[in-house]
Short mmCIF file of N, CA and C in Angstrom, two decimals:
data_model
loop_
_atom_site.label_atom_id
_atom_site.label_comp_id
_atom_site.label_asym_id
_atom_site.label_seq_id
_atom_site.Cartn_x
_atom_site.Cartn_y
_atom_site.Cartn_z
N MET A 1 87.36 82.95 117.36
CA MET A 1 87.24 83.40 115.93
C MET A 1 87.34 84.88 115.82
N LEU A 2 86.67 85.60 116.72
CA LEU A 2 86.66 86.93 116.59
C LEU A 2 88.12 87.55 116.74
N CYS A 3 88.93 87.02 117.62
CA CYS A 3 90.36 87.49 117.83
C CYS A 3 91.09 87.24 116.48
N ALA A 4 90.88 86.13 115.85
CA ALA A 4 91.58 85.86 114.57
C ALA A 4 91.19 86.82 113.54
N ASP A 5 89.94 87.13 113.41
CA ASP A 5 89.51 88.14 112.45
C ASP A 5 90.03 89.58 112.81
N ASN A 6 90.03 89.88 114.05
CA ASN A 6 90.60 91.18 114.50
C ASN A 6 92.05 91.25 114.16
N GLY A 7 92.80 90.17 114.46
CA GLY A 7 94.27 90.16 114.13
C GLY A 7 94.51 90.28 112.69
N ALA A 8 93.64 89.70 111.86
CA ALA A 8 93.90 89.81 110.42
C ALA A 8 93.58 91.28 109.96
N THR A 9 92.62 91.94 110.56
CA THR A 9 92.26 93.25 110.16
C THR A 9 93.43 94.14 110.64
N ILE A 10 93.94 93.97 111.82
CA ILE A 10 94.98 94.82 112.26
C ILE A 10 96.25 94.61 111.41
N THR A 11 96.54 93.36 111.06
CA THR A 11 97.70 93.01 110.19
C THR A 11 97.57 93.74 108.85
N ASP A 12 96.38 93.61 108.29
CA ASP A 12 96.24 94.21 106.93
C ASP A 12 96.34 95.72 107.15
N ALA A 13 95.87 96.43 108.17
CA ALA A 13 95.99 97.89 108.39
C ALA A 13 97.50 98.23 108.44
N ILE A 14 98.22 97.42 109.17
CA ILE A 14 99.69 97.71 109.29
C ILE A 14 100.33 97.57 107.84
N ILE A 15 100.11 96.51 107.20
CA ILE A 15 100.77 96.39 105.87
C ILE A 15 100.29 97.43 104.90
N ASP A 16 99.02 97.79 104.86
CA ASP A 16 98.51 98.81 103.99
C ASP A 16 99.18 100.16 104.29
N ALA A 17 99.29 100.47 105.51
CA ALA A 17 99.83 101.75 105.96
C ALA A 17 101.37 101.75 105.54
N MET A 18 102.02 100.60 105.69
CA MET A 18 103.42 100.61 105.29
C MET A 18 103.56 100.80 103.79
N GLY A 19 102.70 100.04 103.03
CA GLY A 19 102.77 100.06 101.55
C GLY A 19 102.38 101.34 100.87
N THR A 20 101.53 102.10 101.62
CA THR A 20 101.06 103.37 101.02
C THR A 20 101.74 104.56 101.63
N GLY A 21 102.76 104.37 102.56
CA GLY A 21 103.59 105.41 102.98
C GLY A 21 102.90 106.28 104.09
N HIS A 22 102.17 105.72 104.97
CA HIS A 22 101.46 106.44 105.99
C HIS A 22 102.00 106.03 107.45
N PRO A 23 103.05 106.63 107.85
CA PRO A 23 103.65 106.20 109.11
C PRO A 23 102.78 106.40 110.39
N GLU A 24 101.99 107.40 110.38
CA GLU A 24 101.13 107.65 111.50
C GLU A 24 100.09 106.56 111.65
N LYS A 25 99.44 106.16 110.47
CA LYS A 25 98.48 105.05 110.45
C LYS A 25 99.20 103.71 110.87
N MET A 26 100.34 103.59 110.36
CA MET A 26 101.08 102.28 110.65
C MET A 26 101.39 102.31 112.23
N GLU A 27 101.80 103.39 112.82
CA GLU A 27 102.11 103.44 114.26
C GLU A 27 100.83 103.12 115.05
N LEU A 28 99.66 103.64 114.66
CA LEU A 28 98.41 103.40 115.35
C LEU A 28 98.03 101.95 115.24
N ALA A 29 98.22 101.39 114.02
CA ALA A 29 97.86 99.98 113.80
C ALA A 29 98.81 99.02 114.57
N LEU A 30 100.15 99.45 114.62
CA LEU A 30 101.09 98.63 115.45
C LEU A 30 100.72 98.61 116.86
N ASN A 31 100.36 99.79 117.43
CA ASN A 31 99.85 99.87 118.79
C ASN A 31 98.69 99.05 119.07
N ARG A 32 97.73 99.01 118.20
CA ARG A 32 96.49 98.18 118.24
C ARG A 32 96.97 96.71 118.28
N ALA A 33 97.89 96.27 117.39
CA ALA A 33 98.37 94.92 117.23
C ALA A 33 99.02 94.51 118.59
N VAL A 34 99.89 95.32 119.15
CA VAL A 34 100.52 94.96 120.42
C VAL A 34 99.48 94.74 121.49
N ALA A 35 98.48 95.73 121.59
CA ALA A 35 97.49 95.67 122.58
C ALA A 35 96.64 94.34 122.39
N ALA A 36 96.42 93.91 121.13
CA ALA A 36 95.61 92.69 120.84
C ALA A 36 96.47 91.44 120.92
N GLY A 37 97.75 91.53 121.12
CA GLY A 37 98.57 90.40 121.27
C GLY A 37 98.83 89.67 119.97
N VAL A 38 98.91 90.42 118.85
CA VAL A 38 99.19 89.84 117.56
C VAL A 38 100.73 89.36 117.54
N ASP A 39 100.88 88.15 117.13
CA ASP A 39 102.19 87.61 117.05
C ASP A 39 103.12 88.33 116.06
N ALA A 40 104.23 88.73 116.50
CA ALA A 40 105.18 89.47 115.59
C ALA A 40 105.64 88.66 114.42
N GLN A 41 105.77 87.31 114.57
CA GLN A 41 106.24 86.50 113.51
C GLN A 41 105.11 86.37 112.43
N ARG A 42 103.92 86.33 112.93
CA ARG A 42 102.72 86.27 112.01
C ARG A 42 102.71 87.60 111.18
N LEU A 43 102.93 88.66 111.90
CA LEU A 43 102.99 89.94 111.09
C LEU A 43 104.02 90.03 110.05
N LEU A 44 105.19 89.64 110.47
CA LEU A 44 106.32 89.65 109.55
C LEU A 44 106.12 88.75 108.34
N ARG A 45 105.54 87.57 108.58
CA ARG A 45 105.25 86.59 107.51
C ARG A 45 104.24 87.22 106.56
N SER A 46 103.18 87.80 107.12
CA SER A 46 102.05 88.41 106.32
C SER A 46 102.64 89.47 105.45
N ALA A 47 103.42 90.33 106.09
CA ALA A 47 104.00 91.42 105.33
C ALA A 47 104.96 90.97 104.20
N SER A 48 105.79 89.91 104.47
CA SER A 48 106.56 89.35 103.45
C SER A 48 105.86 88.80 102.30
N LEU A 49 104.82 88.03 102.63
CA LEU A 49 103.99 87.39 101.57
C LEU A 49 103.24 88.47 100.78
N HIS A 50 102.74 89.49 101.39
CA HIS A 50 102.06 90.60 100.77
C HIS A 50 102.98 91.33 99.74
N PHE A 51 104.16 91.67 100.21
CA PHE A 51 105.03 92.43 99.35
C PHE A 51 105.65 91.65 98.22
N ALA A 52 105.78 90.28 98.39
CA ALA A 52 106.15 89.42 97.38
C ALA A 52 105.05 89.45 96.27
N GLN A 53 103.81 89.38 96.73
CA GLN A 53 102.73 89.34 95.78
C GLN A 53 102.66 90.68 95.04
N ILE A 54 102.88 91.81 95.69
CA ILE A 54 102.85 93.10 95.04
C ILE A 54 103.94 93.12 94.00
N ARG A 55 105.12 92.55 94.23
CA ARG A 55 106.17 92.54 93.25
C ARG A 55 105.79 91.71 91.98
N GLN A 56 105.03 90.67 92.24
CA GLN A 56 104.57 89.94 91.02
C GLN A 56 103.56 90.60 90.26
N TRP A 57 102.64 91.32 90.96
CA TRP A 57 101.69 92.13 90.24
C TRP A 57 102.32 93.30 89.55
N ARG A 58 103.38 93.92 90.19
CA ARG A 58 104.04 94.99 89.52
C ARG A 58 104.71 94.60 88.28
N ALA A 59 105.24 93.34 88.25
CA ALA A 59 105.84 92.77 86.94
C ALA A 59 104.81 92.74 85.83
N GLN A 60 103.61 92.39 86.16
CA GLN A 60 102.58 92.37 85.20
C GLN A 60 102.23 93.69 84.71
N VAL A 61 102.18 94.70 85.65
CA VAL A 61 101.92 96.12 85.33
C VAL A 61 103.05 96.62 84.38
N ASP A 62 104.27 96.33 84.71
CA ASP A 62 105.43 96.70 83.87
C ASP A 62 105.31 96.10 82.45
N ALA A 63 104.69 94.95 82.37
CA ALA A 63 104.56 94.24 81.08
C ALA A 63 103.40 94.80 80.26
N GLY A 64 102.69 95.78 80.81
CA GLY A 64 101.68 96.53 80.04
C GLY A 64 100.26 96.35 80.51
N LYS A 65 99.99 95.53 81.54
CA LYS A 65 98.68 95.35 81.98
C LYS A 65 98.25 96.50 82.92
N SER A 66 97.04 96.77 82.98
CA SER A 66 96.61 97.80 83.99
C SER A 66 96.51 97.15 85.39
N ILE A 67 96.70 97.87 86.43
CA ILE A 67 96.60 97.24 87.76
C ILE A 67 95.27 96.75 88.03
N ARG A 68 94.17 97.24 87.47
CA ARG A 68 92.88 96.66 87.69
C ARG A 68 92.70 95.40 86.94
N ASP A 69 93.24 95.23 85.86
CA ASP A 69 93.21 93.92 85.15
C ASP A 69 94.03 92.89 85.92
N VAL A 70 95.12 93.31 86.41
CA VAL A 70 96.02 92.40 87.16
C VAL A 70 95.28 91.91 88.43
N LEU A 71 94.71 92.82 89.15
CA LEU A 71 93.96 92.49 90.38
C LEU A 71 92.70 91.67 90.06
N GLY A 72 92.13 92.00 88.90
CA GLY A 72 90.84 91.30 88.51
C GLY A 72 91.06 89.80 88.22
N SER A 73 92.34 89.48 87.74
CA SER A 73 92.69 88.08 87.40
C SER A 73 93.53 87.44 88.56
N ALA A 74 93.78 88.12 89.60
CA ALA A 74 94.60 87.57 90.61
C ALA A 74 93.81 86.53 91.46
N ARG A 75 94.52 85.42 91.79
CA ARG A 75 93.92 84.36 92.61
C ARG A 75 94.89 84.08 93.74
N PRO A 76 94.42 84.19 94.91
CA PRO A 76 93.15 84.79 95.28
C PRO A 76 93.21 86.37 95.13
N LYS A 77 92.07 86.93 94.96
CA LYS A 77 91.96 88.37 94.80
C LYS A 77 92.11 89.02 96.17
N PRO A 78 92.60 90.25 96.21
CA PRO A 78 92.71 91.05 97.48
C PRO A 78 91.16 91.25 97.86
N HIS A 79 91.04 91.27 99.19
CA HIS A 79 89.64 91.59 99.70
C HIS A 79 89.20 92.93 99.12
N PHE A 80 87.96 93.13 98.75
CA PHE A 80 87.42 94.24 98.19
C PHE A 80 87.71 95.46 99.03
N SER A 81 87.75 95.35 100.34
CA SER A 81 87.98 96.51 101.14
C SER A 81 89.41 97.01 101.08
N ARG A 82 90.33 96.23 100.47
CA ARG A 82 91.73 96.62 100.38
C ARG A 82 92.15 96.95 99.00
N THR A 83 91.27 96.85 98.03
CA THR A 83 91.64 97.00 96.59
C THR A 83 92.27 98.36 96.30
N ALA A 84 91.69 99.42 96.91
CA ALA A 84 92.28 100.79 96.63
C ALA A 84 93.73 100.94 97.16
N GLN A 85 93.95 100.37 98.32
CA GLN A 85 95.31 100.40 98.92
C GLN A 85 96.29 99.62 98.10
N VAL A 86 95.87 98.45 97.67
CA VAL A 86 96.70 97.58 96.82
C VAL A 86 97.01 98.22 95.51
N GLU A 87 96.03 98.87 94.97
CA GLU A 87 96.23 99.61 93.65
C GLU A 87 97.28 100.69 93.83
N GLN A 88 97.24 101.32 94.96
CA GLN A 88 98.25 102.39 95.21
C GLN A 88 99.59 101.90 95.39
N GLN A 89 99.77 100.64 95.90
CA GLN A 89 101.11 100.05 96.26
C GLN A 89 101.82 99.53 95.00
N ALA A 90 101.09 98.80 94.23
CA ALA A 90 101.71 98.13 93.03
C ALA A 90 102.44 99.11 92.01
N PRO A 91 101.75 100.20 91.66
CA PRO A 91 102.42 101.11 90.67
C PRO A 91 103.62 101.81 91.28
N THR A 92 103.72 101.86 92.55
CA THR A 92 104.77 102.77 93.16
C THR A 92 106.17 102.01 93.46
N LEU A 93 106.11 100.65 93.28
CA LEU A 93 107.35 99.97 93.42
C LEU A 93 108.39 100.30 92.35
N GLU A 94 109.60 100.38 92.88
CA GLU A 94 110.75 100.73 92.02
C GLU A 94 111.55 99.46 91.78
#
């Protein structure tokens, strides 16, 4: 169970670094993922699902909602530890 939780944390760190434009953080997290044996397919699937969700939230922001309102009504909600990173990602999509 600890490995699964660690893998999820590393995956979140990679995705959030990607989404917020921090290549150094992303490289460090990728190195940790490789060392922990995180499956590359799992990482790609998680990133794909994350950015698809970000696009849906961005559409709601474009329709006039605040990102905080969008995330407050999201189901499932992003983990509280990632809220700030997710807020940064949604408004920057083009």
